[in-house]
CSV table of C-alpha atoms in Angstrom, one decimal:
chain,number,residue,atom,x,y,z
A,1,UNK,CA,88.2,115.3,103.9
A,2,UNK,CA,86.6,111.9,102.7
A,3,UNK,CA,83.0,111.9,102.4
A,4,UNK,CA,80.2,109.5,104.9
A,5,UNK,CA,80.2,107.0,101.8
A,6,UNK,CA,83.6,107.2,101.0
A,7,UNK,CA,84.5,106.4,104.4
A,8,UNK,CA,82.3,103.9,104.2
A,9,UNK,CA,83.7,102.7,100.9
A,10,UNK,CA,87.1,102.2,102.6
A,11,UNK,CA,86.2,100.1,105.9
A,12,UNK,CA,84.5,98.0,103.8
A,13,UNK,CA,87.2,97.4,101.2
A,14,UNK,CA,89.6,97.0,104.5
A,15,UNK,CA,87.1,94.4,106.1
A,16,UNK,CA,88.0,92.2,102.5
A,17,UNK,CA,91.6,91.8,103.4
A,18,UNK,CA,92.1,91.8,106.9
A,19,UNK,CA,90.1,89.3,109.6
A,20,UNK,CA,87.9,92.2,111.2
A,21,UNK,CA,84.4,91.6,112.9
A,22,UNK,CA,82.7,93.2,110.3
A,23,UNK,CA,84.0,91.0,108.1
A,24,UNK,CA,83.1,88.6,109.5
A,25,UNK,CA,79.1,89.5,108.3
A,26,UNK,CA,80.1,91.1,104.7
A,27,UNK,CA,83.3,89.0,103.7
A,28,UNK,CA,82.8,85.5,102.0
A,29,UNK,CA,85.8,84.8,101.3
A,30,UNK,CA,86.8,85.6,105.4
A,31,UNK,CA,88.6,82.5,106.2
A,32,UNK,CA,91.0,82.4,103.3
A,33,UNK,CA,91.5,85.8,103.5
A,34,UNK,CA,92.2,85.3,107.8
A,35,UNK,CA,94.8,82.8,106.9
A,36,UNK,CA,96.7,85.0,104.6
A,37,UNK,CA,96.5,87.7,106.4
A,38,UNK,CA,97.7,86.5,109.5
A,39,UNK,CA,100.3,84.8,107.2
A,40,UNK,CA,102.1,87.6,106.1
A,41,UNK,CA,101.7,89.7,109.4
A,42,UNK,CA,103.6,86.9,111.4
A,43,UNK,CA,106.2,87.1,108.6
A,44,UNK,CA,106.0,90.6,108.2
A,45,UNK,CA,109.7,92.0,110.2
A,46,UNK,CA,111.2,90.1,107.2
A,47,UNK,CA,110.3,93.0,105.0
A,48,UNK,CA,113.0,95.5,105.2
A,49,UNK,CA,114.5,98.4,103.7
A,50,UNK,CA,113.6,99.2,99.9
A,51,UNK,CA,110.7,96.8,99.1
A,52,UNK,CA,109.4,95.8,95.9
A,53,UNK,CA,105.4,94.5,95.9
A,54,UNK,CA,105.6,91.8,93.0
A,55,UNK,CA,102.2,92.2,91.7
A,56,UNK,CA,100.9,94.7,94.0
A,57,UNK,CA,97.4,95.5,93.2
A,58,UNK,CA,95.7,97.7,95.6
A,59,UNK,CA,98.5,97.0,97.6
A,60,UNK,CA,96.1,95.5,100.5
A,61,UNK,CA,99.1,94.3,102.7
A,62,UNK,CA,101.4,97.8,102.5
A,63,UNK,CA,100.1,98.8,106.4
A,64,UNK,CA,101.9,95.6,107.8
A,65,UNK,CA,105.6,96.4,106.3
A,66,UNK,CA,107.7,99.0,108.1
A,67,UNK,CA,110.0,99.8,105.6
A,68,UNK,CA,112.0,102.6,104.1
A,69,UNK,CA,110.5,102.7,100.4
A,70,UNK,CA,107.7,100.8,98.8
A,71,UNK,CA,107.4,100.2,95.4
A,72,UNK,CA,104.8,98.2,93.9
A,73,UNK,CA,104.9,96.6,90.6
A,74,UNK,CA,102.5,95.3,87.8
A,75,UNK,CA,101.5,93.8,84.8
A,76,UNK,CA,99.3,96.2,82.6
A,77,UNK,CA,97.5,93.5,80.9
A,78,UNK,CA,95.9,90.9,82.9
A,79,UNK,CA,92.6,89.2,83.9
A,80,UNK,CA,91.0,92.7,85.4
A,81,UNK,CA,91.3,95.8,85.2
A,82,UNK,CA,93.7,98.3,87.1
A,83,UNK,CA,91.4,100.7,88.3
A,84,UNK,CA,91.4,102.5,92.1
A,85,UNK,CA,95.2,100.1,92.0
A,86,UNK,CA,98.4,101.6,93.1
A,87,UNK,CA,101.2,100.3,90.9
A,88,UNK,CA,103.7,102.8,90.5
A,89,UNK,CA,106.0,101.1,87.5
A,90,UNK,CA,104.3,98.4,85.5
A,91,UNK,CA,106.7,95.7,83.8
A,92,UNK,CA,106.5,93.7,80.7
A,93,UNK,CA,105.6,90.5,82.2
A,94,UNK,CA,109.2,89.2,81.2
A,95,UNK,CA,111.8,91.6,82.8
A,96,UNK,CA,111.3,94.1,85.8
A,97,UNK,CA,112.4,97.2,85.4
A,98,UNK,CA,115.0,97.5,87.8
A,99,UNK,CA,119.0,97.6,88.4
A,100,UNK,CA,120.5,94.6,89.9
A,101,UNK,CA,120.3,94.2,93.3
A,102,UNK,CA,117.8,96.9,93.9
A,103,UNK,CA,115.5,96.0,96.7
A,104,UNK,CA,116.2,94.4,100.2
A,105,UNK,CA,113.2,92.7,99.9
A,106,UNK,CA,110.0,91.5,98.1
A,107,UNK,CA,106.6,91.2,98.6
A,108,UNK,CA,104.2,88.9,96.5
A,109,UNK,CA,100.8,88.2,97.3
A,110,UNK,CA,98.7,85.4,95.2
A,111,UNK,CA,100.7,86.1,91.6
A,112,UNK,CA,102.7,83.3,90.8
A,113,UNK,CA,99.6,81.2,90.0
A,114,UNK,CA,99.4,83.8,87.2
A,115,UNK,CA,103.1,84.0,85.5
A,116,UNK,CA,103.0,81.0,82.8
A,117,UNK,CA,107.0,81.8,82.9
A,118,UNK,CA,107.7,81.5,86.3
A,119,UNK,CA,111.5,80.3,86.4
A,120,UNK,CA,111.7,82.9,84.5
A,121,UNK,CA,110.8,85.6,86.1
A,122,UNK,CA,111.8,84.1,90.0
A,123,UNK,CA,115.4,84.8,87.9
A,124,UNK,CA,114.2,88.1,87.8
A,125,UNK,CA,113.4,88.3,91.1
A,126,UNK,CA,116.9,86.9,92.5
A,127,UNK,CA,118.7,89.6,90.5
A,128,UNK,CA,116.8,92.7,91.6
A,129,UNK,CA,116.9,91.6,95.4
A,130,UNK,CA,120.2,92.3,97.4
A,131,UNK,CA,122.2,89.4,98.4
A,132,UNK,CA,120.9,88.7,101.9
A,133,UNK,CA,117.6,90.0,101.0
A,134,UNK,CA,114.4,88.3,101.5
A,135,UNK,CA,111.4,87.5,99.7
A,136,UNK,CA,107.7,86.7,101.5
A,137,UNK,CA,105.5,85.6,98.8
A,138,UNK,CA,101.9,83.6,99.3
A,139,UNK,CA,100.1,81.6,96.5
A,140,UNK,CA,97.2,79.2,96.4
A,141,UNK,CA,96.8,75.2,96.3
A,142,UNK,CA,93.2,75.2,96.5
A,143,UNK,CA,90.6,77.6,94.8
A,144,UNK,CA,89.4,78.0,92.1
A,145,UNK,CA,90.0,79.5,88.2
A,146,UNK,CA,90.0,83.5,88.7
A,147,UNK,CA,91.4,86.1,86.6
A,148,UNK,CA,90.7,84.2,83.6
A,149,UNK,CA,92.3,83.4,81.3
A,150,UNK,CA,95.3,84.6,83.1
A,151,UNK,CA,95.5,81.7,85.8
A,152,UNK,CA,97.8,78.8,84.8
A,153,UNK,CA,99.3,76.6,88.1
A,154,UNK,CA,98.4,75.3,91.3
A,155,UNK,CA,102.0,74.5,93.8
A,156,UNK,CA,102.1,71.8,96.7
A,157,UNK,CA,104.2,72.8,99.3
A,158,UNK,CA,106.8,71.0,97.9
A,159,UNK,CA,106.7,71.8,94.5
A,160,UNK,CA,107.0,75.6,95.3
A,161,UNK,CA,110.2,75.0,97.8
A,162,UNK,CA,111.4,72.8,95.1
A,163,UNK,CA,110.9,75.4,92.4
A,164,UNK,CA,112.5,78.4,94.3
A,165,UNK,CA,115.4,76.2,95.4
A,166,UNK,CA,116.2,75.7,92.3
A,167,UNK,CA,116.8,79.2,91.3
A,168,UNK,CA,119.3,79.7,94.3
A,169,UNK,CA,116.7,81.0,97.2
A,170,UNK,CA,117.4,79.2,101.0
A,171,UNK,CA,114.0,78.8,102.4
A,172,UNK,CA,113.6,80.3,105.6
A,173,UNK,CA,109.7,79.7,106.3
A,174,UNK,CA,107.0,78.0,105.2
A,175,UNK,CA,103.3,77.6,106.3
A,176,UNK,CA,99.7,76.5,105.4
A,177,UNK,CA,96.9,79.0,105.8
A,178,UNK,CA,93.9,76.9,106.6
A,179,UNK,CA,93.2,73.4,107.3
A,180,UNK,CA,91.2,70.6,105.6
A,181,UNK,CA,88.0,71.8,107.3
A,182,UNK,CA,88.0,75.5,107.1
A,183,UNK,CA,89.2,75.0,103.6
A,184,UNK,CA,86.2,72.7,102.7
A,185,UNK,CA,83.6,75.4,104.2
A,186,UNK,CA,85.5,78.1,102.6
A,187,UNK,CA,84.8,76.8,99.1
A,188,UNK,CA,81.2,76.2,99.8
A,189,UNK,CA,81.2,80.2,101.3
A,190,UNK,CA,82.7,80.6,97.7
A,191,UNK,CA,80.5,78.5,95.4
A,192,UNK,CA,77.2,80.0,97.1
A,193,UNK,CA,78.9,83.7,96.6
A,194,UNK,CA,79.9,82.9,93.1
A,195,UNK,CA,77.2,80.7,91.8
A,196,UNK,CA,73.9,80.9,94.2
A,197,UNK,CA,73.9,84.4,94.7
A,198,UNK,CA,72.0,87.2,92.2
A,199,UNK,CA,74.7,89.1,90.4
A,200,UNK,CA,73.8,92.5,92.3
A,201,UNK,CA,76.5,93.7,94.3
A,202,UNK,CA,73.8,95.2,96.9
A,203,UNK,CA,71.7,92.2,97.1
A,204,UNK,CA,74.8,89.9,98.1
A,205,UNK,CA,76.0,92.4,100.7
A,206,UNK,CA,72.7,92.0,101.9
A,207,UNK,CA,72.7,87.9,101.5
A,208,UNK,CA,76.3,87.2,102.9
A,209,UNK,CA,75.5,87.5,106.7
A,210,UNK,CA,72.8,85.7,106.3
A,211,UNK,CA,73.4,82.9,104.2
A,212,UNK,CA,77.1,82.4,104.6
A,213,UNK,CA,78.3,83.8,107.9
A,214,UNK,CA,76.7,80.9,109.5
A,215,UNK,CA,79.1,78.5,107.7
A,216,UNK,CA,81.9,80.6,108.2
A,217,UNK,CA,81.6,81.0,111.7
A,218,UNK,CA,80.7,76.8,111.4
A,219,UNK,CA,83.9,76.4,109.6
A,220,UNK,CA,86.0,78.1,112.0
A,221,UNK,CA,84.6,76.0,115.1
A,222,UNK,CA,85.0,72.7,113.4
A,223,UNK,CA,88.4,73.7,112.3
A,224,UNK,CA,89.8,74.3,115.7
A,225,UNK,CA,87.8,71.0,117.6
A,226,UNK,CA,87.9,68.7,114.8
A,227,UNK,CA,90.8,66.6,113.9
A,228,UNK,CA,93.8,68.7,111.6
A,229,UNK,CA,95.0,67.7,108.3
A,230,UNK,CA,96.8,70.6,106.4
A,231,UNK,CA,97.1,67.7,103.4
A,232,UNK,CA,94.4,70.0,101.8
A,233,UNK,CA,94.9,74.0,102.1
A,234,UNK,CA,93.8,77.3,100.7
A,235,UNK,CA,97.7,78.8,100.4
A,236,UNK,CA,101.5,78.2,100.8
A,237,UNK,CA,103.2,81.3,102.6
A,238,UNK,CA,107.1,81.5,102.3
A,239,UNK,CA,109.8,83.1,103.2
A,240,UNK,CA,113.0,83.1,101.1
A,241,UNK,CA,116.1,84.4,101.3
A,242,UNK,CA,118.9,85.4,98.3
A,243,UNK,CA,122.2,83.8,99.9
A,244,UNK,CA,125.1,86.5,100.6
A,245,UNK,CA,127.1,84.2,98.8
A,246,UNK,CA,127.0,80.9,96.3
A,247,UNK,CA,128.1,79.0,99.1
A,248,UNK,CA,125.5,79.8,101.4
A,249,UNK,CA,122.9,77.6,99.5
A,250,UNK,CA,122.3,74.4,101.2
């Protein structure tokens, strides 16, 4: 039985994923984190069967897939560490571990920005999914250098469709998470969080409602009243699919 702070512990680490009230008041990174997580629950029944979480983390997303097996996936070395994570196989950063055709589907969740050889290892991916499987995969446009040195691309919405078409996979889906406004209050919520605020993790949990809730809640009112332009956005989502056959690729 969890303890009072380990319960604690986990609402709060919940409230950093997914759009809850709460955080709303302790999350500064709430809109971009909204966007995807809304994201990948609308595209969520894609997910079927064996899955495979491409760069899984903490797994943060695993309660939205209903799936038969889950398998999550890692690199060991990277720009943090891998503690509290649940990676059950890590991988050598050039070839996955896995038979052909091993998964109906794949997950991947803000990783391609980090794979300097990614035609490589999307070749990867379209051998160990099924034919007729599907991959749901979100990466960034706008934010800034994390992970580092491990962060090495940005995609447009095209040049991502361009890039998995290219390596045989029909694209199904395809979104924007935010729009130019929440996206430009977003980043300020980020630079104040990153660059403004003391370096004690208590003393910007205490900060955040106060000094960056307001321009999150601001961003999320302009966004919806002001005039859209999705020209400038936090992250492509996608949905791809490994044709049955060659012939199916249009």
């Amino acid at each position: 039985m969890e303890s009072p702070i380990q319960a604690l512990k986990r609402i709060y680490n919940k409230s950093l994923f997914q759009p809850t009230l709460l955080g709303l008041f302790i999350n500064p990174f709430f809109i971009i984190r909204r966007g995807l997580y809304k994201g990948i629950a609308a595209f969520s029944s894609y997910m079927t069967g064996r899955l495979l979480d491409f760069g899984c983390g903490s797994k943060p997303y695993r309660a939205l897939f209903q799936v038969s097996e889950y398998i999550g996936t890692d690199i060991e070395v990277s720009g943090h560490d891998h503690q509290n994570e649940q990676i059950d196989v890590y991988y050598d950063g050039k070839t996955l571990p896995f038979d052909d055709a091993s998964f109906d589907s794949v997950f991947s969740s803000e990783v391609f920005e980090h794979i300097f050889n990614l035609p490589e290892i999307l070749d990867e991916l379209h051998r160990v999914i099924k034919p007729g499987g599907h991959m749901l995969i979100t990466l960034p446009f706008v934010w800034d250098e994390h992970e580092i040195p491990y962060d090495f691309a940005r995609y447009t919405s095209f040049g991502i469709r361009h890039i998995l078409t290219e390596k045989g996979f029909v694209v199904l889906e395809q979104q924007k998470t935010t729009n130019y406004i929440t996206t430009l209050c977003q980043m300020w919520c980020a630079y104040i969080y990153q660059h403004v605020f003391p370096k004690n993790k208590i003393a910007r949990i205490v900060l955040t409602p106060l000094l960056i809730t307001p321009f999150t809640v601001s961003g999320v009112i302009l966004g919806a009243i002001l005039p859209h332009s999705k020209n400038f956005f936090h992250n492509n989502i996608l949905v791809v699919q490994k044709p049955q056959e060659p012939s199916d690729i249009q």
